[in-house]
PDB file of C-alpha atoms in Angstrom:
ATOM      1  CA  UNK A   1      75.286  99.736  89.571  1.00 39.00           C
ATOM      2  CA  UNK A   2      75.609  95.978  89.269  1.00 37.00           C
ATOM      3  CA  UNK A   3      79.547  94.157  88.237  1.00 38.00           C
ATOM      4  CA  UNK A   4      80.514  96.448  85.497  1.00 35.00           C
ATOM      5  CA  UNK A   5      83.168  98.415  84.323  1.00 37.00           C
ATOM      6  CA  UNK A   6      83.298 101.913  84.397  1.00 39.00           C
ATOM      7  CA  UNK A   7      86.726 102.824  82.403  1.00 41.00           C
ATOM      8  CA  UNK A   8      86.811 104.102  79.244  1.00 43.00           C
ATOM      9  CA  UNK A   9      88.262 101.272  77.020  1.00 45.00           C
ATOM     10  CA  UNK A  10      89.357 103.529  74.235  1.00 47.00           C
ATOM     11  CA  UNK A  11      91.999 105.763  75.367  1.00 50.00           C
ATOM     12  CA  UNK A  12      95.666 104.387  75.814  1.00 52.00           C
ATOM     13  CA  UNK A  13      97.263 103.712  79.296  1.00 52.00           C
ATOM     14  CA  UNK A  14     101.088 104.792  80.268  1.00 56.00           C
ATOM     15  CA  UNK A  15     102.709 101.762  79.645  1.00 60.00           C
ATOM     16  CA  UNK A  16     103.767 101.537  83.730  1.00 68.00           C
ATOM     17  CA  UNK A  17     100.772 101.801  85.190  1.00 75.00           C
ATOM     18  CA  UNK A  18      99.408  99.552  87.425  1.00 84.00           C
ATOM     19  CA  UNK A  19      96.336  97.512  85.748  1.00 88.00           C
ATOM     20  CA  UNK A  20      93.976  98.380  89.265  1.00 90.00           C
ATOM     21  CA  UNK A  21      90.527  96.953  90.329  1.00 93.00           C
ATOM     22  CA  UNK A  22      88.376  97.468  92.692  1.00 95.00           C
ATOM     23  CA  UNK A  23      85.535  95.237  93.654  1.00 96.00           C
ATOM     24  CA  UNK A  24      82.927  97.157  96.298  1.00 96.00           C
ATOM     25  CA  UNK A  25      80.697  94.376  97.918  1.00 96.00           C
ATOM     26  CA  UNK A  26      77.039  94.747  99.956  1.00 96.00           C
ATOM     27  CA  UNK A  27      74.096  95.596  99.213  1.00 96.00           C
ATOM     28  CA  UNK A  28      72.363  98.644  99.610  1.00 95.00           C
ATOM     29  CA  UNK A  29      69.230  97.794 100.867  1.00 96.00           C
ATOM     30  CA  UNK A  30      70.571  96.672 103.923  1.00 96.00           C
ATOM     31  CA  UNK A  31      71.728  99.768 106.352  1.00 96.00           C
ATOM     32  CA  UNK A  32      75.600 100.052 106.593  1.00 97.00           C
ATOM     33  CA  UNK A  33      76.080  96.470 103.883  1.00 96.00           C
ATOM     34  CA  UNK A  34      75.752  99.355 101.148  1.00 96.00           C
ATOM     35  CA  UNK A  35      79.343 100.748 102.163  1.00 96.00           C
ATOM     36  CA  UNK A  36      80.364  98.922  99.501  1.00 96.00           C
ATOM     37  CA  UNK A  37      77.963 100.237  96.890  1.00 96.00           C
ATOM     38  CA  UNK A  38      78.270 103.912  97.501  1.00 96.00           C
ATOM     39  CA  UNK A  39      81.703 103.721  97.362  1.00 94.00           C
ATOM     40  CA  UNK A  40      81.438 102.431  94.172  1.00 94.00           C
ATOM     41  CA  UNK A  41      79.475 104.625  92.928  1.00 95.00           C
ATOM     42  CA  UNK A  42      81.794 107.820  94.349  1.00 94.00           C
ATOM     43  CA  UNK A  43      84.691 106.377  92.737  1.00 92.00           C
ATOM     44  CA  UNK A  44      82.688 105.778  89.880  1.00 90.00           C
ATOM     45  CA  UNK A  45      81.856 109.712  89.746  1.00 90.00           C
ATOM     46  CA  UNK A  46      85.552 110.424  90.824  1.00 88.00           C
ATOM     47  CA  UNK A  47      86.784 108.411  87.807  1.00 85.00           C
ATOM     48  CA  UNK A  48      84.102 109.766  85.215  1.00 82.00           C
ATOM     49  CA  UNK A  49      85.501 113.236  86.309  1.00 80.00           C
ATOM     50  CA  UNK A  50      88.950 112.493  85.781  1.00 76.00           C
ATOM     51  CA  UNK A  51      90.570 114.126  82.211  1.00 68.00           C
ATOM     52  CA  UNK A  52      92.815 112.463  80.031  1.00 66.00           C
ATOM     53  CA  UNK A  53      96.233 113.338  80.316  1.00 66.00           C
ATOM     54  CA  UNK A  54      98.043 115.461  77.182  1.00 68.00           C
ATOM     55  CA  UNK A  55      99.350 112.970  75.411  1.00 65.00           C
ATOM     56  CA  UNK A  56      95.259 111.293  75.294  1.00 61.00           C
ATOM     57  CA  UNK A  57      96.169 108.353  77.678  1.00 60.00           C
ATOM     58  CA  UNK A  58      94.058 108.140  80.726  1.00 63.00           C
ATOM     59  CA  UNK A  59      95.367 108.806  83.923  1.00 62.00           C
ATOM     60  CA  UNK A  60      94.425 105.451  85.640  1.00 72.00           C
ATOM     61  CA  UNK A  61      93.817 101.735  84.555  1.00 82.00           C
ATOM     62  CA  UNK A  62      90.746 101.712  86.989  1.00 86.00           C
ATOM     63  CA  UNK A  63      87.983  99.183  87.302  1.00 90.00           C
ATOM     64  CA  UNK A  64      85.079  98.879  89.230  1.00 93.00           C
ATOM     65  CA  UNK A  65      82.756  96.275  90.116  1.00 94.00           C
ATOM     66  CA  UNK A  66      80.020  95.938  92.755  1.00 95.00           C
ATOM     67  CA  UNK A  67      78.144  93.342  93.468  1.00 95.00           C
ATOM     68  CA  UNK A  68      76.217  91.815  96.626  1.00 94.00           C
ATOM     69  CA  UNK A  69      78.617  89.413  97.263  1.00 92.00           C
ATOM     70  CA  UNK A  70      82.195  87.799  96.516  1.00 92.00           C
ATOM     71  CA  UNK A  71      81.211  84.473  94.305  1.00 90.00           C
ATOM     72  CA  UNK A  72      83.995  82.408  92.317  1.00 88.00           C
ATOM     73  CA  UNK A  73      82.914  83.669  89.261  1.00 89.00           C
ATOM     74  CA  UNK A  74      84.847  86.604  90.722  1.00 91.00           C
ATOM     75  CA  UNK A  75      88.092  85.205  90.249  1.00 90.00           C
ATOM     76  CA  UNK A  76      88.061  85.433  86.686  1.00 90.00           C
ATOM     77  CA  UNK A  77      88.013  89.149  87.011  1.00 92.00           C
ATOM     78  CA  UNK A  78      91.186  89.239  88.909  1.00 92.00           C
ATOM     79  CA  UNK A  79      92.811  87.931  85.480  1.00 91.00           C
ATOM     80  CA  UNK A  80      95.384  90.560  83.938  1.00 89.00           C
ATOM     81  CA  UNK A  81      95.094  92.983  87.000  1.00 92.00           C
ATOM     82  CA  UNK A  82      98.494  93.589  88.886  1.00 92.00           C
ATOM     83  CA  UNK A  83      95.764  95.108  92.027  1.00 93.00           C
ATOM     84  CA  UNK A  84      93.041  94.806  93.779  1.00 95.00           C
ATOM     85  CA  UNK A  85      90.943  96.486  96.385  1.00 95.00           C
ATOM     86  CA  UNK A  86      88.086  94.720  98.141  1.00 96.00           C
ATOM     87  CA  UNK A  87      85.855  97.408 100.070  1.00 96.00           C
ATOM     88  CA  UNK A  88      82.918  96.118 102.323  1.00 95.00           C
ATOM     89  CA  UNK A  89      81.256  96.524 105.628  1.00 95.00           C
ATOM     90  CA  UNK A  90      82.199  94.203 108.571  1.00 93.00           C
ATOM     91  CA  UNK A  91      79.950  94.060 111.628  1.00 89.00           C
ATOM     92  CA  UNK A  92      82.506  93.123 114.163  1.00 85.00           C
ATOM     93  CA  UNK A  93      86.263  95.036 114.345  1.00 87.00           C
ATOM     94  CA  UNK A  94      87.243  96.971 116.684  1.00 88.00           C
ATOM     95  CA  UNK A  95      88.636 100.308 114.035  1.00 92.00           C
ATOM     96  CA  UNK A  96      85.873 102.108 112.476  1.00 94.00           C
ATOM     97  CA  UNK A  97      88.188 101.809 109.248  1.00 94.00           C
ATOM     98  CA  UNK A  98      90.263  98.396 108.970  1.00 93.00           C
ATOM     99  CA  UNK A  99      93.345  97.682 106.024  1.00 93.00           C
ATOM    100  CA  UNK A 100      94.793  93.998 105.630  1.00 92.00           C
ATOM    101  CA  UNK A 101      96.667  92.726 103.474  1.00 93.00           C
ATOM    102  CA  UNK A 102      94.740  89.783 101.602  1.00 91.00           C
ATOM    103  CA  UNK A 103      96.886  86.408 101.297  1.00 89.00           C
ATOM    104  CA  UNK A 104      95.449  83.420  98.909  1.00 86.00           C
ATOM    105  CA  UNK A 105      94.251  80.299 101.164  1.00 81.00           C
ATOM    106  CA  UNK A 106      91.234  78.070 100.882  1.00 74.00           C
ATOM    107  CA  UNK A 107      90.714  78.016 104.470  1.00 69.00           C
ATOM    108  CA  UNK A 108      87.809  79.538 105.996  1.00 62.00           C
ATOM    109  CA  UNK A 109      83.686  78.743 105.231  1.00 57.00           C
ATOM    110  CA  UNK A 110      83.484  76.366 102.680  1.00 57.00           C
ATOM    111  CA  UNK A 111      83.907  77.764  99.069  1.00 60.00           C
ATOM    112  CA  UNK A 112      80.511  77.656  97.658  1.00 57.00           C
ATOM    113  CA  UNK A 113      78.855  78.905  94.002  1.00 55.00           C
ATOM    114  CA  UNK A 114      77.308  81.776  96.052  1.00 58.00           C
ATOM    115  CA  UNK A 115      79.945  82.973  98.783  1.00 72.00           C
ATOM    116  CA  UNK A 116      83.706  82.980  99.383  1.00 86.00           C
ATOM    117  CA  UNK A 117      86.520  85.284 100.694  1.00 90.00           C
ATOM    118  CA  UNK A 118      88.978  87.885  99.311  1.00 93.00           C
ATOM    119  CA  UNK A 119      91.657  85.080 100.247  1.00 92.00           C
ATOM    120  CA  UNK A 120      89.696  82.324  98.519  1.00 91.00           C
ATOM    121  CA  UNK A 121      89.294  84.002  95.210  1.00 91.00           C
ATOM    122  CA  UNK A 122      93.519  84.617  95.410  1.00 92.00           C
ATOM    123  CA  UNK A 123      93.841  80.626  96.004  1.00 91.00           C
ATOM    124  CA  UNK A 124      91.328  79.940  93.235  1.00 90.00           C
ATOM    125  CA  UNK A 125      93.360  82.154  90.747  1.00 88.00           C
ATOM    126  CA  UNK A 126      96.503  80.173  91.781  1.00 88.00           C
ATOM    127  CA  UNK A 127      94.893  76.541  92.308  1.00 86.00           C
ATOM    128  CA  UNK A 128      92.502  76.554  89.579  1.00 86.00           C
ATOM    129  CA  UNK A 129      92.917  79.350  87.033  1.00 88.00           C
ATOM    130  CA  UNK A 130      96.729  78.190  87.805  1.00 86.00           C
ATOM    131  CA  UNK A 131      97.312  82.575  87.444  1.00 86.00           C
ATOM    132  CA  UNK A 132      99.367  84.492  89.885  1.00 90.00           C
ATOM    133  CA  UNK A 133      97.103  86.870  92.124  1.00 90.00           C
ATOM    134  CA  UNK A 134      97.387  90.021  92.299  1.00 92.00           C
ATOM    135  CA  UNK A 135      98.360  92.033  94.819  1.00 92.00           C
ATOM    136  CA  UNK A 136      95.395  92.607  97.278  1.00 94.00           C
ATOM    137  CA  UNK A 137      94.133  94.435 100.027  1.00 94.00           C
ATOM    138  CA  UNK A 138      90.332  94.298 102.135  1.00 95.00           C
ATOM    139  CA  UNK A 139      89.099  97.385 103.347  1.00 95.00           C
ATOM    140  CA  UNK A 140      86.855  97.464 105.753  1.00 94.00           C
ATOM    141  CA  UNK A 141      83.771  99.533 106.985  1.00 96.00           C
ATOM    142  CA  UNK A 142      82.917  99.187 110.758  1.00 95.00           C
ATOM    143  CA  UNK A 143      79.277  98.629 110.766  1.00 93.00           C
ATOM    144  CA  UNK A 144      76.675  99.536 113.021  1.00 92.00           C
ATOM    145  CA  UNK A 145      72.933  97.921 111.410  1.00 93.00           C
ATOM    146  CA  UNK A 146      72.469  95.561 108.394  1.00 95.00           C
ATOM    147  CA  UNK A 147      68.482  95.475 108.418  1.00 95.00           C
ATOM    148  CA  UNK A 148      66.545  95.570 105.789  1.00 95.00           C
ATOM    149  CA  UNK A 149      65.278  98.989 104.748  1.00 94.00           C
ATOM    150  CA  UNK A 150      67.383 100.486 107.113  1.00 95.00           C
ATOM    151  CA  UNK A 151      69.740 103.526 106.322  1.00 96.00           C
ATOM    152  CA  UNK A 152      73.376 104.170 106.229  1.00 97.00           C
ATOM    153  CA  UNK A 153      74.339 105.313 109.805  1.00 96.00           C
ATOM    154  CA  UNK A 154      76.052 108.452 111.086  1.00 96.00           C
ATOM    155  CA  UNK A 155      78.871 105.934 112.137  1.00 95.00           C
ATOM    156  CA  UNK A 156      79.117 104.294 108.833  1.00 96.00           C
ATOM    157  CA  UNK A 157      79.212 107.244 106.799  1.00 96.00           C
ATOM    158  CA  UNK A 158      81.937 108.984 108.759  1.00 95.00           C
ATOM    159  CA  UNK A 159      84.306 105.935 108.219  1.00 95.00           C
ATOM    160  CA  UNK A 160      83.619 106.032 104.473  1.00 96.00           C
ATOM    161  CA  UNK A 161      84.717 109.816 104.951  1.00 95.00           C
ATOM    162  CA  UNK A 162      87.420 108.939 106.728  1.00 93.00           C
ATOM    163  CA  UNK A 163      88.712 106.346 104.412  1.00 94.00           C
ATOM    164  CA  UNK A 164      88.150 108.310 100.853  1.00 94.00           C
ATOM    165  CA  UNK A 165      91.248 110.411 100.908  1.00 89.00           C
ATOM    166  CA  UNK A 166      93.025 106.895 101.220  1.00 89.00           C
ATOM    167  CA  UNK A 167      91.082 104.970  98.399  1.00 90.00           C
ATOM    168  CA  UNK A 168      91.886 107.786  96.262  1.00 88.00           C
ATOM    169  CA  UNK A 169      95.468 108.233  97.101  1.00 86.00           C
ATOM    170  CA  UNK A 170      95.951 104.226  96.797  1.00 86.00           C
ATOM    171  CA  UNK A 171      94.489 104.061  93.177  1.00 85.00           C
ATOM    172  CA  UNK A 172      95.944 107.281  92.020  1.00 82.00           C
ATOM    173  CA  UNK A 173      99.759 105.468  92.580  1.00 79.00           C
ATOM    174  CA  UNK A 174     101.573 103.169  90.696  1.00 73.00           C
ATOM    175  CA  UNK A 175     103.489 101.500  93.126  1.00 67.00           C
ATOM    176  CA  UNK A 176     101.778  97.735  92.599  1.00 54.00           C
ATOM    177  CA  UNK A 177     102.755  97.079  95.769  1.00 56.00           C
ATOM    178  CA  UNK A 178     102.420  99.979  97.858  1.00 57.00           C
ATOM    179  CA  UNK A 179      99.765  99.718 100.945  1.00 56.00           C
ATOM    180  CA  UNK A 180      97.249 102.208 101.289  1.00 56.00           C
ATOM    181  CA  UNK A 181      98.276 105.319 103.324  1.00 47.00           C
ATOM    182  CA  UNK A 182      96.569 107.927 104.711  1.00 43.00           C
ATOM    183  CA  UNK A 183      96.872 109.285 108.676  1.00 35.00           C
ATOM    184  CA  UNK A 184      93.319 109.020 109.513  1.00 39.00           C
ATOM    185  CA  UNK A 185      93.119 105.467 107.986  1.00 44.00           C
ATOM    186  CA  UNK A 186      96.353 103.853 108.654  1.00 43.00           C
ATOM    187  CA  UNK A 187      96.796 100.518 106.884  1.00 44.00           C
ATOM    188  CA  UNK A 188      96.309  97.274 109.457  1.00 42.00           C
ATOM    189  CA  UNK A 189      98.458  94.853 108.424  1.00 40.00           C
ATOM    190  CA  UNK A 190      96.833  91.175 109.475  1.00 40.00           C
TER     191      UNK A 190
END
């Protein structure tokens, strides 16, 4: 599953609900980088199972993308959305399951065409698509191995387990702002 959405674009919304994405980064070739990925694709599943409410509207404005990496071209999908969840793998933190809060700022590695931060892509929707971010939150995935060919660990896929009843219980509310909550993944506010 490569940058796509995965809502269905023809049924109405309730008018209050939050417009929600989700962009899952890593790449699954690589050991625990494919956090990201398989997380997309269970919420993808999740979603596809979900029914329409009575009245025909759908229960959630929910979008997914996944892609290998953040790039700038990324920003342009934070347009319109009032949220946003990043999900990948980090090799170094000390919680098998990490929340922040993600600010806008241009500092960190240089912005480049092929590479930039959850924080970057908030400054470049402020400093060059001159939008307000959204509201936006990093979750991440201690990991354990990134080789090539290598598979998910034990580790890995006990934090995604861990942090599932979370995801789902942060894009299944409408509070905009709310933070993630869930006692075996408690939000870490940076």
């Amino acid at each position: 599953m490569n940058a796509r959405s995965l809502i269905d674009g023809d049924a109405p919304l309730p008018a209050d609900w939050p417009r929600t994405l989700v962009i899952a980064v890593g790449n699954p070739s690589r050991g625990d980088d494919a956090a990201g990925p398989l997380f997309a694709e269970r919420l993808s599943s999740w979603l596809n199972d979900q029914e329409h409410n009575p009245d025909g509207s759908r229960p959630h404005d929910l979008t997914i993308l996944c892609d290998q990496q953040l790039m700038v071209e990324h920003a342009y999908d934070l347009r319109d959305r009032d949220r946003v969840l990043f999900i990948d793998a980090a090799a170094r933190q000390g919680e098998p399951v990490q929340w922040q809060r993600v600010e806008a700022s241009a500092s960190g590695p240089a912005i480049s065409s092929h590479q930039c931060t959850p924080s970057q892509l908030l400054h470049l929707c402020t400093h060059t698509l001159q939008i307000p971010p959204p509201d936006a939150w990093l979750l991440s995935l201690r990991g354990e191995g990134f080789e090539l060919g290598a598979p998910v660990s034990a580790a890995m896929q006990a934090a995604m387990d861990q942090a599932w009843d979370a995801i789902l219980a942060w894009v299944t509310t409408p509070d905009v702002h709310g933070q993630p909550v869930n006692q075996a993944a408690a939000p870490h506010h940076a």
